[in-house]
XYZ file of C-alpha atoms in Angstrom:
292
model
C -106.347 11.044 54.050
C -105.845 14.080 56.401
C -107.912 17.031 55.739
C -104.825 19.216 55.446
C -104.216 17.430 52.213
C -107.833 17.444 50.885
C -108.428 21.153 50.681
C -106.383 24.331 50.697
C -108.512 25.933 53.516
C -107.906 23.194 55.983
C -104.237 23.157 55.155
C -103.967 26.823 55.843
C -106.093 26.552 59.039
C -103.615 23.792 60.174
C -100.564 26.019 59.370
C -102.111 29.101 61.324
C -102.936 26.910 64.297
C -99.192 25.588 64.331
C -97.992 29.071 64.110
C -100.101 30.077 67.145
C -98.903 27.166 69.077
C -95.382 27.905 68.246
C -95.820 31.613 69.226
C -98.273 31.560 72.082
C -99.196 33.563 74.038
C -98.130 36.591 72.182
C -99.192 36.198 68.746
C -98.570 38.670 65.885
C -101.038 38.226 63.127
C -98.704 39.954 60.747
C -95.808 37.601 61.466
C -98.168 34.500 60.831
C -99.427 36.080 57.689
C -95.742 36.305 56.458
C -95.001 32.822 57.590
C -98.174 31.229 55.990
C -98.329 33.284 52.867
C -101.812 34.970 53.429
C -102.854 38.455 54.306
C -103.235 39.586 57.884
C -107.010 40.049 57.312
C -107.310 36.339 56.325
C -105.240 35.316 59.517
C -107.820 37.381 61.581
C -110.726 35.602 59.977
C -109.087 32.228 60.430
C -108.272 32.984 64.044
C -112.073 33.988 64.775
C -113.064 30.633 63.363
C -110.568 28.700 65.416
C -111.848 30.653 68.591
C -115.395 29.857 67.654
C -114.609 26.151 67.141
C -112.932 25.856 70.490
C -109.453 25.269 69.235
C -108.037 28.558 70.459
C -108.627 30.702 73.563
C -108.340 34.388 73.141
C -106.917 35.900 76.453
C -106.277 39.512 75.341
C -105.533 41.680 72.549
C -102.989 39.822 70.439
C -102.745 36.989 73.110
C -104.075 33.514 72.201
C -103.545 29.875 73.399
C -104.400 26.759 71.727
C -106.812 24.631 73.735
C -106.679 20.929 74.333
C -108.988 20.376 71.555
C -106.780 22.368 69.244
C -103.874 20.214 70.244
C -105.720 17.066 69.731
C -106.699 18.337 66.270
C -103.335 19.231 65.241
C -102.002 15.838 66.465
C -104.658 14.122 64.406
C -103.822 16.051 61.245
C -100.086 15.721 61.857
C -100.419 11.930 62.174
C -102.213 11.861 58.904
C -99.655 13.966 57.180
C -96.881 11.560 58.684
C -98.647 8.494 57.199
C -98.822 10.104 53.756
C -95.161 11.103 53.907
C -94.303 7.544 54.933
C -96.329 6.122 52.088
C -94.591 8.506 49.676
C -91.108 7.739 50.900
C -91.482 4.001 51.555
C -94.004 2.913 49.017
C -93.879 5.419 46.050
C -90.449 6.578 45.933
C -88.705 3.224 46.864
C -90.561 1.601 44.036
C -89.592 4.260 41.388
C -85.905 4.910 42.480
C -83.346 3.248 40.234
C -80.246 1.537 41.304
C -77.437 -0.172 39.340
C -76.748 -3.870 39.412
C -74.354 -6.218 37.789
C -76.245 -8.538 35.113
C -75.517 -12.185 35.600
C -76.801 -12.985 32.047
C -78.183 -10.961 29.112
C -81.059 -8.643 30.229
C -83.519 -6.726 28.173
C -85.129 -3.389 29.157
C -88.495 -3.945 30.966
C -87.499 -7.449 31.943
C -88.198 -8.576 35.491
C -85.004 -9.556 37.513
C -84.183 -11.339 40.681
C -81.842 -9.278 42.903
C -79.163 -10.735 45.078
C -76.061 -9.382 46.960
C -72.802 -10.984 45.983
C -69.419 -9.896 47.356
C -71.276 -6.894 48.694
C -72.531 -5.789 45.243
C -76.097 -5.872 43.827
C -76.591 -8.497 41.023
C -79.600 -8.786 38.755
C -80.654 -12.172 37.200
C -83.278 -12.481 34.624
C -86.012 -14.320 36.708
C -89.105 -13.294 38.542
C -89.097 -15.871 41.185
C -86.735 -14.679 43.852
C -87.541 -13.174 47.153
C -86.359 -9.653 45.767
C -87.374 -8.395 42.310
C -87.085 -5.373 40.156
C -87.570 -4.272 36.629
C -84.639 -3.469 34.379
C -84.925 -0.110 32.708
C -81.790 -0.710 30.411
C -80.539 -3.589 28.373
C -77.348 -5.241 29.421
C -75.103 -8.286 28.704
C -73.718 -10.615 31.372
C -71.197 -8.681 33.454
C -72.305 -5.176 32.544
C -74.249 -2.781 34.718
C -77.898 -2.670 34.368
C -80.282 0.061 35.841
C -83.151 -1.473 37.870
C -86.386 0.095 39.447
C -89.679 -1.130 40.670
C -88.119 -3.067 43.703
C -90.311 -5.565 45.521
C -89.662 -7.945 48.327
C -86.414 -8.232 50.591
C -82.901 -9.158 49.498
C -81.748 -12.081 51.511
C -78.332 -11.326 53.179
C -76.282 -13.349 55.330
C -74.493 -10.584 57.402
C -70.832 -10.540 57.374
C -68.725 -10.839 60.538
C -65.912 -8.516 61.564
C -62.591 -9.366 63.421
C -60.766 -6.556 65.222
C -57.035 -7.269 65.604
C -55.505 -5.152 68.245
C -51.855 -4.404 67.831
C -49.606 -2.712 70.598
C -48.630 0.932 70.397
C -45.080 1.787 69.129
C -43.900 2.294 72.804
C -45.029 -1.298 73.579
C -43.294 -2.861 70.635
C -45.603 -1.741 67.682
C -45.554 -3.671 64.535
C -42.214 -5.371 65.457
C -44.264 -7.339 68.175
C -46.787 -8.588 65.748
C -46.167 -12.162 64.232
C -46.632 -11.707 60.508
C -47.896 -15.214 60.077
C -50.493 -14.928 62.665
C -51.882 -11.754 60.919
C -51.768 -13.498 57.595
C -53.911 -16.235 59.091
C -56.453 -13.916 60.532
C -56.688 -12.038 57.271
C -56.696 -14.966 54.863
C -60.489 -15.504 54.539
C -61.614 -11.785 54.770
C -62.621 -9.881 51.632
C -62.051 -6.434 53.301
C -59.045 -5.720 55.337
C -58.550 -2.078 56.709
C -56.342 -0.484 59.170
C -56.537 2.153 62.096
C -53.170 3.690 63.129
C -49.816 3.703 61.956
C -48.571 0.571 63.796
C -51.583 -1.278 62.315
C -50.749 -0.163 58.737
C -47.009 -1.323 59.289
C -48.006 -4.650 60.759
C -50.181 -5.407 57.775
C -47.289 -4.381 55.330
C -44.916 -6.481 57.228
C -47.273 -9.413 56.666
C -47.483 -8.582 52.865
C -51.041 -7.123 53.033
C -51.908 -3.670 51.924
C -55.127 -2.238 53.684
C -57.829 -1.260 51.534
C -58.237 2.168 53.606
C -56.733 3.707 56.641
C -59.715 5.938 57.279
C -62.944 5.418 59.077
C -61.912 1.773 59.402
C -64.844 0.882 61.710
C -67.418 2.511 59.487
C -66.012 0.633 56.299
C -65.920 -2.594 58.158
C -69.608 -2.098 59.389
C -70.786 -1.243 55.876
C -68.984 -4.346 54.530
C -70.497 -6.572 57.110
C -74.015 -4.992 56.360
C -73.591 -6.137 52.765
C -72.669 -9.825 53.807
C -68.976 -9.360 53.536
C -66.466 -10.456 56.119
C -63.885 -7.877 57.279
C -60.765 -7.678 59.419
C -59.907 -4.298 61.022
C -56.164 -4.247 62.412
C -56.107 -1.403 64.788
C -53.625 0.245 67.138
C -54.645 -0.054 70.862
C -55.750 3.360 71.252
C -57.910 3.148 68.101
C -59.817 0.041 68.977
C -62.501 1.945 70.977
C -63.389 4.107 67.997
C -63.521 1.099 65.668
C -65.765 -0.868 68.046
C -68.108 2.093 68.590
C -68.744 2.253 64.823
C -69.206 -1.541 64.785
C -71.856 -1.345 67.645
C -73.630 1.544 66.017
C -73.986 -0.544 62.920
C -75.374 -3.349 65.003
C -72.488 -5.561 63.503
C -71.198 -8.756 65.166
C -67.575 -8.635 65.818
C -64.730 -10.178 67.902
C -61.721 -8.351 69.229
C -58.332 -10.393 68.732
C -55.001 -9.357 70.439
C -51.694 -9.505 68.638
C -49.143 -11.433 70.665
C -46.578 -9.347 72.676
C -43.755 -10.801 70.816
C -42.975 -12.331 67.422
C -44.153 -16.049 67.453
C -46.791 -15.594 70.034
C -50.220 -16.669 68.847
C -53.163 -14.595 68.542
C -55.821 -15.024 71.422
C -59.445 -14.120 70.652
C -62.129 -12.818 72.880
C -65.557 -12.799 71.297
C -68.744 -11.206 72.073
C -71.370 -13.454 70.911
C -74.093 -10.614 71.146
C -72.305 -8.344 68.653
C -69.897 -6.702 71.297
C -66.597 -7.450 72.650
C -66.452 -9.018 76.215
C -65.618 -6.996 79.140
C -62.342 -8.681 79.289
C -61.517 -7.634 75.731
C -62.367 -4.148 76.675
C -60.393 -3.956 79.691
C -57.335 -5.318 77.739
C -57.767 -2.618 75.032
C -58.128 0.171 77.722
C -55.065 -1.224 79.554
C -52.954 -1.120 76.263
C -54.127 2.336 75.592
C -53.201 3.395 78.983
C -49.813 1.781 78.684
C -49.257 3.789 75.453
C-alpha cells in the first residue's frame, strides 16, 4: 500500500509536495497551510525536510521547485493511490452495490442467484452455476423484483443490432414518399423503435407504429443494443448523422437503410460490417440533407 495511506505524516508530506509542484516557483507557505489544513510553521518544517531529502530545491526566499526525485516520488505515491482507488471502486464497491432484477422463480433472501439479461432487463434465477452470480438481499416470488448484491462474474450478452431507416425531408416528399409496408417489414422484429424528426414520426404513424421516443433516438438505440435488444431508428435525412454519431460512440453495430423515393419502392440497405455505415451510405445521407 502507498505510504500516503499508511500514516498521516506521509499523507501530509505528499499533499504539501503536490501544492509546491502546483504553485512553483513562487510558493506561499500560508496558502499551502490553508489548502492542507495545517499551520504555516508545520509547512515550513515539512519543506525543510523535503529540501533535505532532495525532493525540493530552494531557489530563494519563498521560491521552491520540485526536483526530479520529488516528481518520481509523487508519481510513485500517486500510482499507489490510484491502485487503491481502483480496488475500492471496482472490487469493493462493485461487490456491495445493489441492483434490482426480475425473479424467474421464488427466491429467498441470502440465496445465491444466477444473473442474465432478457429483453434488456436483469433477471435472477435461484442457482449458483451461471457465469454471473449474486446474492439476493430480499425475498421475491416469480415475476417480482428482487434486490441483488455481491456480484461476481460477467453476464453473457449477445449485443443487439440497430437499423437506421433514413426518410426524406418534407421538401423531398417526407412521410408521403415512404412505403408503409416496407417500414412495417423493417420494424417487425425490432423490440425498440424510435424516431428522430417530424417526417420520421409521421412515417411510422402512417405505418401504424408509434415510436417509443422521439428524443435522443441514437442514444436510446445504443443503450438498447448494449443490453442485447435489436432496435430500429427511423430518422429524417438531416438527423441521420447525429444518430450514427451516437451509435459509433456506443460502439454499436448498425446499418443505414434508405426509404424509397416514392410509395411502392423497396428499401435498399447499406451495411457497415465493422459497426459503421459505408461511405456510400454516408454520402447518400449528406446528399439528402443538402437537398433539404
